[in-house]
C-alpha cells in the first residue's frame, strides 16, 4: 500500500516508517505537523494520487491538542472515503467520536502502545485501508460503559457485549471464535442477536462494524 505517515516525534515517525516498509508497504510522504499533513496529502492528490491510507497522530503542532485529528477530518471532507488511522497516546473517546462522525471509508483509532503489537497493528492498517473500522479496545470499553443505560444496549447479554467489542476492533467471526473459545456457529448466532437487538439490518462484514460503531456513537 501507499501510505502517508504523520507524527511530530521524529523517532516515532521513523520507527513507523521502518516498520511499514519492512512489511512491504511504501511510505510516499511524511509530515511533522498538521499543516504539513494537509499539504502533503493535497500534493499527492494533485499528482501521483491519494495515499491508500493516512496514519497520523492525534496531537501534533502547532497547538499540540487535536491538530492531527482536525487535519484528518478536513482531509476526509475534501476527499470522502479517504482511509484514516489515528494514533493517540491517551484513551480519548471524544476524539474517536469526532472521527467516526464521517462514516464513509475506512477509519481507525488506536492507542500508540498497540503499534508494539506488530501483527495486530499491520492487520489493523489492512482492515482500515480496505474500508473497515478499527477502534482500540480501551476506547470501545469506554464507549460501551458510557451507553450501558441505553435501553437498546441494555438488551445485550454479557457475552454479546464481548462479541460487540471484538467486532468494533475489526475482528472476523473466526478471530472472535478463537478469542472467546467458542464455535463459529455460536459466534454467528451472537452476531445475529446483536443486530436484531440493536435494530440493525443485515450487512456485509466491514459494514457491520461501521453500523455498530455508528450506533455506539449516536
XYZ file of N, CA, C and O in Angstrom:
872
model
N 0.830 -1.200 0.000
C 0.000 0.000 0.000
C 0.867 1.255 0.000
O 1.996 1.240 0.475
N 0.314 2.335 -0.496
C 0.961 3.650 -0.464
C 0.430 4.396 0.754
O -0.776 4.606 0.877
N 1.339 4.803 1.645
C 0.935 5.363 2.923
C 1.510 6.756 3.144
O 2.608 7.075 2.685
N 0.750 7.573 3.873
C 1.222 8.868 4.355
C 1.289 8.771 5.875
O 0.291 8.439 6.514
N 2.451 9.064 6.459
C 2.654 8.940 7.905
C 2.934 10.310 8.501
O 3.831 11.031 8.036
N 2.170 10.676 9.538
C 2.332 11.987 10.169
C 2.476 11.842 11.680
O 1.601 11.281 12.343
N 3.589 12.338 12.213
C 3.825 12.356 13.665
C 4.912 13.376 13.931
O 5.918 13.422 13.215
N 4.718 14.218 14.959
C 5.699 15.273 15.223
C 6.976 14.736 15.853
O 8.020 15.381 15.790
N 6.922 13.549 16.475
C 8.112 12.952 17.099
C 8.904 12.221 16.019
O 8.459 11.201 15.483
N 10.098 12.738 15.700
C 10.884 12.202 14.591
C 11.221 10.724 14.780
O 11.167 9.939 13.825
N 11.549 10.326 16.014
C 11.914 8.936 16.258
C 10.722 8.000 16.070
O 10.851 6.912 15.495
N 9.571 8.424 16.573
C 8.369 7.607 16.415
C 7.998 7.511 14.934
O 7.655 6.423 14.429
N 8.088 8.621 14.232
C 7.755 8.621 12.811
C 8.709 7.706 12.035
O 8.268 6.912 11.190
N 9.995 7.808 12.348
C 10.974 6.951 11.667
C 10.730 5.484 11.986
O 10.876 4.619 11.108
N 10.340 5.193 13.233
C 10.048 3.819 13.610
C 8.853 3.273 12.853
O 8.858 2.122 12.393
N 7.812 4.088 12.726
C 6.627 3.683 11.975
C 6.959 3.432 10.501
O 6.546 2.420 9.922
N 7.709 4.356 9.921
C 8.083 4.222 8.514
C 8.879 2.938 8.299
O 8.619 2.169 7.366
N 9.844 2.678 9.187
C 10.656 1.470 9.066
C 9.822 0.215 9.188
O 9.982 -0.740 8.410
N 8.915 0.201 10.155
C 8.042 -0.959 10.367
C 7.172 -1.216 9.138
O 7.042 -2.357 8.670
N 6.585 -0.163 8.617
C 5.678 -0.300 7.474
C 6.421 -0.726 6.211
O 5.934 -1.564 5.446
N 7.604 -0.172 6.000
C 8.361 -0.527 4.806
C 8.888 -1.956 4.891
O 8.932 -2.664 3.876
N 9.262 -2.397 6.086
C 9.701 -3.791 6.235
C 8.551 -4.759 5.966
O 8.770 -5.905 5.564
N 7.326 -4.286 6.181
C 6.149 -5.119 5.931
C 5.736 -5.082 4.458
O 4.745 -5.703 4.081
N 6.485 -4.349 3.641
C 6.226 -4.334 2.210
C 5.418 -3.157 1.710
O 5.062 -3.108 0.526
N 5.132 -2.192 2.588
C 4.367 -1.025 2.171
C 5.305 0.105 1.731
O 6.496 0.112 2.071
N 4.752 1.076 1.030
C 5.528 2.214 0.554
C 5.039 3.490 1.233
O 3.868 3.853 1.099
N 5.910 4.148 1.959
C 5.569 5.429 2.577
C 5.889 6.518 1.563
O 7.049 6.821 1.298
N 4.848 7.100 0.978
C 5.033 8.051 -0.116
C 5.199 9.484 0.371
O 5.612 10.358 -0.395
N 4.873 9.736 1.657
C 5.043 11.085 2.203
C 5.036 11.024 3.726
O 4.445 10.116 4.321
N 5.716 11.996 4.342
C 5.745 12.112 5.795
C 5.404 13.543 6.177
O 5.577 14.476 5.378
N 4.913 13.713 7.413
C 4.583 15.049 7.907
C 4.900 15.128 9.396
O 4.736 14.144 10.125
N 5.334 16.316 9.833
C 5.700 16.511 11.235
C 4.717 17.395 11.973
O 4.843 17.583 13.184
N 3.734 17.950 11.272
C 2.711 18.771 11.927
C 1.448 18.753 11.061
O 1.450 18.249 9.937
N 0.372 19.312 11.601
C -0.911 19.261 10.907
C -0.905 19.996 9.567
O -1.413 19.466 8.569
N -0.357 21.227 9.489
C -0.322 21.907 8.187
C 0.439 21.105 7.131
O 0.028 21.060 5.957
N 1.539 20.467 7.547
C 2.313 19.672 6.587
C 1.521 18.425 6.153
O 1.598 18.012 4.998
N 0.750 17.857 7.093
C -0.099 16.718 6.752
C -1.087 17.106 5.650
O -1.254 16.387 4.660
N -1.741 18.248 5.829
C -2.680 18.739 4.826
C -1.977 18.974 3.486
O -2.466 18.561 2.423
N -0.821 19.623 3.551
C -0.093 19.977 2.331
C 0.386 18.740 1.582
O 0.260 18.662 0.354
N 0.918 17.774 2.305
C 1.442 16.569 1.662
C 0.328 15.760 1.006
O 0.489 15.242 -0.098
N -0.804 15.646 1.689
C -1.918 14.882 1.124
C -2.476 15.581 -0.110
O -2.788 14.925 -1.126
N -2.598 16.885 -0.044
C -3.098 17.641 -1.191
C -2.126 17.558 -2.367
O -2.546 17.493 -3.531
N -0.842 17.549 -2.068
C 0.174 17.419 -3.124
C 0.044 16.066 -3.815
O 0.100 15.980 -5.052
N -0.140 15.015 -3.030
C -0.307 13.687 -3.604
C -1.584 13.621 -4.450
O -1.594 13.037 -5.540
N -2.655 14.228 -3.929
C -3.934 14.215 -4.645
C -3.814 14.898 -6.006
O -4.466 14.496 -6.971
N -2.978 15.922 -6.080
C -2.811 16.656 -7.326
C -1.757 16.076 -8.234
O -1.541 16.578 -9.341
N -1.078 15.011 -7.757
C -0.018 14.425 -8.560
C -0.196 12.930 -8.772
O -1.003 12.496 -9.580
N 0.562 12.150 -8.004
C 0.552 10.693 -8.205
C -0.681 10.005 -7.650
O -0.898 8.814 -7.854
N -1.514 10.749 -6.910
C -2.744 10.164 -6.389
C -2.758 10.070 -4.881
O -1.713 10.009 -4.224
N -3.960 10.073 -4.315
C -4.107 9.980 -2.861
C -3.464 8.709 -2.331
O -3.432 7.682 -3.015
N -2.975 8.741 -1.074
C -2.439 7.521 -0.473
C -3.564 6.523 -0.210
O -4.736 6.902 -0.125
N -3.199 5.260 -0.096
C -4.184 4.234 0.246
C -4.635 4.358 1.692
O -5.719 3.906 2.051
N -3.788 4.989 2.506
C -4.097 5.151 3.928
C -3.266 6.282 4.514
O -2.080 6.411 4.206
N -3.902 7.094 5.361
C -3.200 8.125 6.140
C -3.106 7.633 7.580
O -4.117 7.277 8.182
N -1.898 7.613 8.122
C -1.673 7.258 9.524
C -1.145 8.507 10.225
O -0.093 9.038 9.840
N -1.868 9.008 11.216
C -1.493 10.282 11.820
C -1.706 10.285 13.328
O -2.614 9.622 13.841
N -0.870 11.045 14.019
C -1.016 11.254 15.454
C -2.162 12.239 15.689
O -2.355 13.178 14.915
N -2.914 12.023 16.758
C -3.996 12.948 17.101
C -3.439 14.305 17.494
O -3.884 15.351 17.010
N -2.439 14.301 18.383
C -1.874 15.549 18.896
C -0.595 15.901 18.150
O 0.406 15.195 18.229
N -0.644 17.028 17.438
C 0.529 17.493 16.691
C 0.586 19.017 16.734
O -0.409 19.670 17.080
N 1.740 19.589 16.376
C 1.807 21.043 16.254
C 0.855 21.509 15.156
O 0.481 20.722 14.282
N 0.410 22.784 15.185
C 1.003 23.840 16.005
C 0.495 23.950 17.441
O 1.198 24.486 18.289
N -0.683 23.487 17.772
C -1.199 23.731 19.123
C -0.972 22.553 20.065
O -1.138 22.692 21.265
N -0.607 21.381 19.523
C -0.386 20.166 20.319
C -1.641 19.748 21.086
O -1.563 19.239 22.195
N -2.801 19.995 20.503
C -4.046 19.497 21.100
C -4.581 18.396 20.175
O -4.097 17.280 20.215
N -5.569 18.722 19.347
C -6.120 17.722 18.443
C -5.895 18.109 16.980
O -6.686 17.775 16.113
N -4.755 18.782 16.711
C -4.495 19.290 15.361
C -4.465 18.179 14.313
O -4.976 18.346 13.206
N -3.839 17.053 14.662
C -3.767 15.946 13.718
C -5.138 15.399 13.379
O -5.432 15.106 12.221
N -5.975 15.283 14.396
C -7.333 14.791 14.187
C -8.134 15.750 13.308
O -8.815 15.326 12.367
N -8.040 17.045 13.608
C -8.802 18.018 12.830
C -8.323 18.053 11.379
O -9.112 18.215 10.458
N -7.023 17.876 11.173
C -6.491 17.827 9.811
C -7.029 16.602 9.073
O -7.396 16.683 7.898
N -7.087 15.470 9.773
C -7.601 14.241 9.155
C -9.071 14.391 8.788
O -9.502 13.963 7.712
N -9.847 14.974 9.684
C -11.271 15.198 9.403
C -11.427 16.127 8.195
O -12.278 15.893 7.323
N -10.592 17.163 8.120
C -10.656 18.084 6.993
C -10.314 17.378 5.681
O -10.974 17.601 4.652
N -9.294 16.501 5.724
C -8.916 15.769 4.521
C -10.039 14.839 4.063
O -10.275 14.668 2.875
N -10.747 14.258 5.025
C -11.855 13.373 4.660
C -13.037 14.167 4.100
O -13.811 13.640 3.317
N -13.169 15.425 4.516
C -14.196 16.276 3.926
C -13.837 16.619 2.479
O -14.700 16.675 1.603
N -12.547 16.833 2.232
C -12.085 17.149 0.887
C -12.085 15.917 -0.017
O -12.310 16.023 -1.233
N -11.807 14.763 0.587
C -11.701 13.513 -0.166
C -12.522 12.444 0.555
O -11.977 11.608 1.289
N -13.843 12.447 0.381
C -14.705 11.488 1.081
C -14.251 10.044 0.858
O -13.931 9.646 -0.257
N -14.210 9.292 1.958
C -13.807 7.900 1.866
C -12.321 7.662 2.043
O -11.883 6.513 2.048
N -11.520 8.743 2.168
C -10.080 8.566 2.371
C -9.839 7.784 3.669
O -10.242 8.221 4.740
N -9.202 6.616 3.607
C -8.964 5.834 4.822
C -7.970 6.531 5.754
O -6.909 6.979 5.309
N -8.331 6.617 7.019
C -7.509 7.304 8.011
C -7.402 6.461 9.271
O -8.411 5.977 9.792
N -6.176 6.293 9.757
C -5.925 5.618 11.033
C -5.238 6.604 11.958
O -4.127 7.053 11.693
N -5.920 6.980 13.050
C -5.364 7.918 14.012
C -4.705 7.156 15.162
O -5.224 6.134 15.628
N -3.569 7.681 15.623
C -2.858 7.113 16.763
C -2.868 8.119 17.905
O -2.718 9.322 17.684
N -3.050 7.621 19.119
C -3.110 8.515 20.273
C -2.369 7.901 21.446
O -2.321 6.678 21.600
N -1.794 8.757 22.263
C -1.107 8.288 23.471
C -2.092 8.072 24.612
O -1.784 7.413 25.596
N -3.297 8.630 24.477
C -4.264 8.606 25.560
C -5.597 8.008 25.109
O -5.945 8.058 23.940
N -6.334 7.452 26.057
C -7.696 6.999 25.795
C -8.586 8.232 25.754
O -8.761 8.914 26.761
N -9.118 8.536 24.588
C -9.947 9.740 24.429
C -11.136 9.420 23.539
O -11.103 9.651 22.330
N -12.200 8.859 24.122
C -13.380 8.503 23.328
C -13.951 9.665 22.538
O -14.514 9.467 21.460
N -13.808 10.887 23.069
C -14.355 12.044 22.359
C -13.660 12.227 21.010
O -14.286 12.595 20.009
N -12.347 12.000 20.962
C -11.623 12.092 19.700
C -12.117 11.034 18.729
O -12.321 11.290 17.542
N -12.292 9.803 19.238
C -12.792 8.718 18.386
C -14.173 9.067 17.843
O -14.477 8.827 16.673
N -15.011 9.643 18.696
C -16.364 10.009 18.277
C -16.321 11.051 17.163
O -17.086 10.979 16.197
N -15.409 12.022 17.274
C -15.267 13.052 16.240
C -14.890 12.419 14.907
O -15.452 12.754 13.863
N -13.949 11.492 14.944
C -13.501 10.832 13.726
C -14.616 10.006 13.106
O -14.797 9.984 11.891
N -15.383 9.331 13.941
C -16.399 8.402 13.458
C -17.657 9.084 12.943
O -18.537 8.426 12.388
N -17.747 10.405 13.121
C -18.924 11.118 12.625
C -19.029 11.004 11.111
O -20.127 10.952 10.559
N -17.871 10.971 10.428
C -17.859 10.781 8.980
C -17.682 9.291 8.726
O -16.614 8.754 8.921
N -18.746 8.612 8.317
C -18.724 7.153 8.323
C -18.352 6.529 6.990
O -18.326 5.313 6.869
N -18.065 7.343 5.981
C -17.715 6.785 4.683
C -16.227 6.488 4.634
O -15.398 7.315 4.979
N -15.864 5.286 4.185
C -14.459 4.928 4.062
C -13.886 4.370 5.347
O -14.504 4.422 6.410
N -12.689 3.807 5.258
C -12.050 3.169 6.401
C -11.649 4.157 7.482
O -11.200 5.277 7.200
N -11.814 3.737 8.736
C -11.482 4.582 9.882
C -10.828 3.742 10.970
O -11.212 2.595 11.191
N -9.861 4.338 11.662
C -9.243 3.643 12.777
C -8.799 4.604 13.854
O -8.443 5.757 13.567
N -8.865 4.139 15.101
C -8.391 4.943 16.241
C -7.730 3.967 17.209
O -8.404 3.138 17.824
N -6.406 4.038 17.311
C -5.651 3.115 18.158
C -4.745 3.877 19.113
O -4.256 4.963 18.797
N -4.520 3.285 20.279
C -3.504 3.800 21.181
C -2.128 3.448 20.616
O -1.944 2.390 20.004
N -1.160 4.322 20.843
C 0.173 4.104 20.275
C 0.813 2.813 20.782
O 1.630 2.206 20.086
N 0.438 2.404 21.984
C 1.020 1.179 22.525
C 0.677 -0.036 21.675
O 1.384 -1.045 21.709
N -0.408 0.036 20.908
C -0.806 -1.091 20.050
C 0.180 -1.301 18.917
O 0.262 -2.393 18.357
N 0.929 -0.262 18.539
C 1.882 -0.379 17.448
C 2.936 -1.429 17.789
O 3.461 -2.119 16.915
N 3.240 -1.560 19.095
C 4.221 -2.550 19.527
C 3.775 -3.971 19.286
O 4.604 -4.891 19.227
N 2.489 -4.177 19.153
C 1.967 -5.498 18.797
C 1.888 -5.539 17.277
O 0.830 -5.323 16.683
N 3.030 -5.820 16.675
C 3.219 -5.593 15.242
C 2.177 -6.296 14.381
O 1.591 -5.689 13.481
N 1.941 -7.575 14.635
C 0.991 -8.322 13.799
C -0.405 -7.700 13.863
O -1.072 -7.552 12.833
N -0.846 -7.318 15.078
C -2.166 -6.708 15.233
C -2.218 -5.355 14.527
O -3.223 -5.014 13.889
N -1.140 -4.580 14.663
C -1.108 -3.260 14.031
C -1.167 -3.383 12.511
O -1.936 -2.666 11.853
N -0.383 -4.287 11.946
C -0.386 -4.459 10.499
C -1.746 -4.961 10.015
O -2.220 -4.566 8.933
N -2.392 -5.807 10.818
C -3.749 -6.248 10.465
C -4.703 -5.064 10.486
O -5.565 -4.937 9.597
N -4.548 -4.181 11.459
C -5.430 -3.024 11.584
C -5.331 -2.113 10.371
O -6.349 -1.622 9.874
N -4.118 -1.865 9.881
C -3.994 -0.967 8.735
C -4.617 -1.596 7.488
O -5.171 -0.886 6.649
N -4.541 -2.914 7.380
C -5.173 -3.585 6.245
C -6.700 -3.457 6.315
O -7.356 -3.226 5.297
N -7.253 -3.621 7.534
C -8.698 -3.506 7.711
C -9.171 -2.096 7.345
O -10.152 -1.922 6.611
N -8.467 -1.081 7.845
C -8.874 0.307 7.596
C -8.721 0.660 6.120
O -9.607 1.280 5.516
N -7.597 0.275 5.526
C -7.380 0.579 4.107
C -8.428 -0.074 3.218
O -8.770 0.454 2.158
N -8.966 -1.218 3.674
C -9.986 -1.930 2.902
C -11.387 -1.379 3.144
O -12.366 -1.891 2.595
N -11.494 -0.325 3.974
C -12.793 0.289 4.220
C -13.435 -0.107 5.527
O -14.568 0.278 5.809
N -12.721 -0.857 6.365
C -13.258 -1.277 7.651
C -13.006 -0.268 8.757
O -12.430 0.804 8.533
N -13.437 -0.622 9.943
C -13.292 0.245 11.108
C -12.585 -0.516 12.215
O -12.929 -1.655 12.513
N -11.582 0.116 12.814
C -10.865 -0.473 13.938
C -10.761 0.578 15.038
O -10.254 1.674 14.803
N -11.249 0.244 16.224
C -11.171 1.157 17.363
C -10.506 0.424 18.518
O -10.804 -0.750 18.771
N -9.601 1.103 19.215
C -8.861 0.480 20.308
C -9.801 -0.113 21.353
O -10.814 0.500 21.696
N -9.482 -1.312 21.855
C -10.348 -1.959 22.845
C -10.658 -1.099 24.062
O -11.778 -1.130 24.578
N -9.689 -0.323 24.537
C -9.943 0.519 25.715
C -10.953 1.614 25.397
O -11.790 1.969 26.232
N -10.890 2.147 24.183
C -11.839 3.181 23.780
C -13.223 2.566 23.611
O -14.228 3.135 24.033
N -13.274 1.374 22.992
C -14.553 0.683 22.847
C -15.191 0.442 24.200
O -16.395 0.644 24.404
N -14.365 0.019 25.173
C -14.879 -0.225 26.519
C -15.506 1.013 27.122
O -16.574 0.945 27.742
N -14.865 2.163 26.934
C -15.412 3.409 27.483
C -16.690 3.819 26.749
O -17.633 4.319 27.361
N -16.726 3.602 25.422
C -17.950 3.908 24.675
C -19.109 3.037 25.156
O -20.237 3.512 25.323
N -18.809 1.758 25.391
C -19.842 0.849 25.878
C -20.315 1.250 27.271
O -21.510 1.289 27.556
N -19.353 1.542 28.157
C -19.716 1.915 29.525
C -20.558 3.182 29.556
O -21.483 3.309 30.360
N -20.239 4.111 28.661
C -20.974 5.376 28.639
C -22.416 5.193 28.187
O -23.267 6.028 28.440
N -22.683 4.046 27.538
C -24.015 3.842 26.985
C -24.737 2.644 27.593
O -25.706 2.153 27.054
N -24.252 2.171 28.718
C -24.884 0.995 29.326
C -26.306 1.283 29.795
O -27.085 0.362 30.001
N -26.657 2.565 29.972
C -28.017 2.885 30.355
C -28.962 2.945 29.171
O -30.171 3.071 29.343
N -28.407 2.852 27.961
C -29.236 2.893 26.767
C -30.134 1.655 26.731
O -29.651 0.533 26.867
N -31.429 1.825 26.541
C -32.333 0.668 26.560
C -32.014 -0.375 25.498
O -32.187 -1.568 25.727
N -31.533 0.068 24.320
C -31.185 -0.899 23.285
C -29.938 -1.694 23.671
O -29.907 -2.916 23.566
N -28.885 -0.986 24.122
C -27.656 -1.667 24.515
C -27.904 -2.570 25.711
O -27.266 -3.616 25.869
N -28.870 -2.190 26.558
C -29.197 -2.999 27.724
C -29.806 -4.338 27.374
O -29.905 -5.231 28.226
N -30.215 -4.512 26.121
C -30.772 -5.788 25.687
C -29.699 -6.865 25.534
O -30.006 -8.049 25.510
N -28.432 -6.440 25.385
C -27.368 -7.390 25.103
C -26.923 -8.138 26.350
O -26.818 -7.561 27.431
N -26.614 -9.413 26.172
C -26.070 -10.218 27.261
C -24.588 -9.885 27.425
O -23.969 -9.289 26.526
N -23.968 -10.257 28.560
C -22.526 -10.021 28.734
C -21.699 -10.617 27.596
O -20.735 -10.004 27.130
N -22.056 -11.819 27.136
C -21.312 -12.443 26.039
C -21.481 -11.655 24.744
O -20.526 -11.462 23.987
N -22.683 -11.152 24.497
C -22.908 -10.360 23.293
C -22.140 -9.048 23.339
O -21.660 -8.563 22.310
N -21.979 -8.473 24.538
C -21.162 -7.264 24.676
C -19.702 -7.561 24.349
O -19.005 -6.736 23.748
N -19.220 -8.745 24.754
C -17.853 -9.148 24.415
C -17.694 -9.261 22.901
O -16.700 -8.788 22.331
N -18.657 -9.889 22.269
C -18.603 -10.050 20.818
C -18.657 -8.690 20.130
O -17.914 -8.422 19.181
N -19.517 -7.801 20.612
C -19.636 -6.454 20.050
C -18.316 -5.705 20.147
O -17.887 -5.042 19.198
N -17.646 -5.820 21.285
C -16.363 -5.151 21.474
C -15.332 -5.667 20.480
O -14.583 -4.887 19.884
N -15.288 -6.971 20.272
C -14.346 -7.551 19.317
C -14.703 -7.147 17.886
O -13.818 -6.874 17.066
N -15.991 -7.105 17.577
C -16.421 -6.641 16.260
C -15.927 -5.224 16.000
O -15.467 -4.889 14.900
N -16.015 -4.383 17.007
C -15.599 -2.990 16.867
C -14.100 -2.862 16.659
O -13.624 -1.848 16.162
N -13.347 -3.904 17.029
C -11.910 -3.921 16.799
C -11.558 -4.519 15.442
O -10.394 -4.784 15.158
N -12.576 -4.757 14.610
C -12.326 -5.273 13.277
C -12.138 -6.769 13.213
O -11.692 -7.294 12.189
N -12.467 -7.474 14.305
C -12.261 -8.918 14.337
C -13.269 -9.642 13.461
O -14.445 -9.309 13.440
N -12.798 -10.659 12.749
C -13.675 -11.502 11.956
C -14.353 -12.513 12.871
O -13.970 -12.693 14.030
N -15.345 -13.202 12.351
C -16.014 -14.237 13.138
C -15.031 -15.317 13.580
O -15.116 -15.834 14.694
N -14.085 -15.650 12.699
C -13.094 -16.673 13.037
C -12.223 -16.219 14.203
O -11.953 -16.988 15.127
N -11.793 -14.950 14.165
C -10.964 -14.422 15.247
C -11.753 -14.379 16.562
O -11.215 -14.702 17.622
N -13.003 -13.971 16.483
C -13.844 -13.938 17.688
C -13.995 -15.340 18.263
O -13.920 -15.544 19.479
N -14.186 -16.312 17.382
C -14.301 -17.705 17.811
C -13.057 -18.157 18.560
O -13.139 -18.773 19.633
N -11.877 -17.833 18.008
C -10.613 -18.216 18.650
C -10.410 -17.467 19.963
O -9.966 -18.043 20.960
N -10.743 -16.169 19.960
C -10.514 -15.334 21.138
C -11.394 -15.752 22.313
O -10.920 -15.779 23.464
N -12.630 -16.078 22.055
C -13.574 -16.411 23.119
C -13.704 -17.921 23.345
O -14.432 -18.346 24.254
N -12.996 -18.691 22.514
C -13.007 -20.165 22.602
C -14.446 -20.682 22.528
O -14.932 -21.394 23.414
N -15.137 -20.273 21.476
C -16.489 -20.761 21.203
C -16.549 -21.151 19.729
O -15.664 -20.797 18.949
N -17.569 -21.875 19.336
C -17.660 -22.352 17.962
C -18.034 -21.217 17.005
O -18.671 -20.232 17.409
N -17.648 -21.343 15.725
C -18.058 -20.346 14.734
C -19.568 -20.190 14.660
O -20.075 -19.078 14.449
N -20.290 -21.282 14.838
C -21.751 -21.214 14.803
C -22.282 -20.358 15.950
O -23.243 -19.591 15.787
N -21.640 -20.483 17.125
C -22.059 -19.682 18.278
C -21.790 -18.202 18.027
O -22.600 -17.341 18.382
N -20.651 -17.907 17.397
C -20.330 -16.512 17.068
C -21.379 -15.943 16.114
O -21.884 -14.837 16.312
N -21.698 -16.692 15.072
C -22.690 -16.235 14.101
C -24.028 -15.955 14.767
O -24.708 -14.964 14.444
N -24.395 -16.800 15.719
C -25.659 -16.597 16.445
C -25.609 -15.328 17.291
O -26.567 -14.540 17.307
N -24.469 -15.107 17.983
C -24.324 -13.896 18.798
C -24.402 -12.641 17.923
O -25.053 -11.656 18.290
N -23.720 -12.680 16.762
C -23.716 -11.525 15.858
C -25.135 -11.230 15.373
O -25.567 -10.073 15.356
N -25.846 -12.269 14.999
C -27.225 -12.083 14.541
C -28.090 -11.499 15.648
O -28.917 -10.606 15.406
N -27.887 -11.983 16.883
C -28.655 -11.463 18.019
C -28.349 -9.992 18.274
O -29.246 -9.205 18.597
N -27.071 -9.625 18.124
C -26.666 -8.233 18.354
C -27.388 -7.309 17.375
O -27.956 -6.286 17.759
N -27.360 -7.668 16.105
C -28.029 -6.830 15.107
C -29.529 -6.756 15.366
O -30.138 -5.692 15.220
N -30.111 -7.865 15.730
C -31.555 -7.876 15.980
C -31.898 -6.995 17.177
O -32.838 -6.195 17.141
N -31.113 -7.117 18.267
C -31.400 -6.367 19.488
C -31.118 -4.876 19.343
O -31.731 -4.050 20.033
N -30.172 -4.530 18.450
C -29.863 -3.112 18.228
C -30.666 -2.538 17.069
O -30.439 -1.405 16.642
N -31.607 -3.344 16.551
C -32.456 -2.901 15.444
C -31.646 -2.505 14.209
O -31.952 -1.526 13.524
N -30.573 -3.273 13.947
C -29.727 -3.019 12.792
C -29.955 -4.114 11.764
O -29.924 -5.300 12.087
N -30.166 -3.721 10.512
C -30.409 -4.700 9.464
C -29.147 -5.448 9.089
O -28.032 -5.054 9.466
N -29.282 -6.545 8.346
C -28.117 -7.338 7.939
C -27.206 -6.542 7.022
O -27.657 -5.717 6.231
N -25.892 -6.793 7.121
C -24.924 -6.097 6.270
C -23.684 -6.947 6.126
O -23.485 -7.911 6.845
N -22.824 -6.572 5.194
C -21.617 -7.343 4.967
C -20.590 -7.063 6.065
O -20.780 -6.194 6.910
N -19.480 -7.809 6.032
C -18.528 -7.831 7.136
C -18.054 -6.453 7.578
O -18.164 -6.089 8.727
N -17.491 -5.641 6.655
C -16.963 -4.347 7.053
C -18.075 -3.394 7.471
O -17.925 -2.639 8.423
N -19.190 -3.430 6.784
C -20.281 -2.504 7.088
C -20.927 -2.822 8.430
O -21.483 -1.953 9.075
N -20.851 -4.069 8.852
C -21.467 -4.406 10.140
C -20.717 -3.685 11.259
O -21.328 -3.211 12.208
N -19.395 -3.602 11.154
C -18.618 -2.901 12.167
C -18.976 -1.430 12.172
O -19.183 -0.815 13.219
N -19.091 -0.862 10.989
C -19.438 0.549 10.886
C -20.827 0.818 11.468
O -21.052 1.817 12.137
N -21.757 -0.099 11.225
C -23.111 0.078 11.742
C -23.133 0.038 13.260
O -23.807 0.855 13.904
N -22.399 -0.887 13.846
C -22.358 -0.987 15.308
C -21.717 0.262 15.899
O -22.223 0.848 16.859
N -20.616 0.730 15.306
C -19.958 1.926 15.825
C -20.832 3.155 15.613
O -20.836 4.067 16.448
N -21.560 3.193 14.517
C -22.473 4.308 14.289
C -23.518 4.332 15.390
O -23.897 5.404 15.896
N -23.970 3.164 15.801
C -24.944 3.100 16.904
C -24.306 3.584 18.199
O -24.881 4.394 18.941
N -23.103 3.106 18.491
C -22.435 3.485 19.746
C -22.134 4.976 19.786
O -22.091 5.584 20.868
N -21.949 5.577 18.622
C -21.541 6.965 18.555
C -22.713 7.940 18.469
O -22.528 9.139 18.504
N -23.941 7.441 18.362
C -25.045 8.376 18.142
C -25.529 8.991 19.447
O -25.202 8.504 20.514
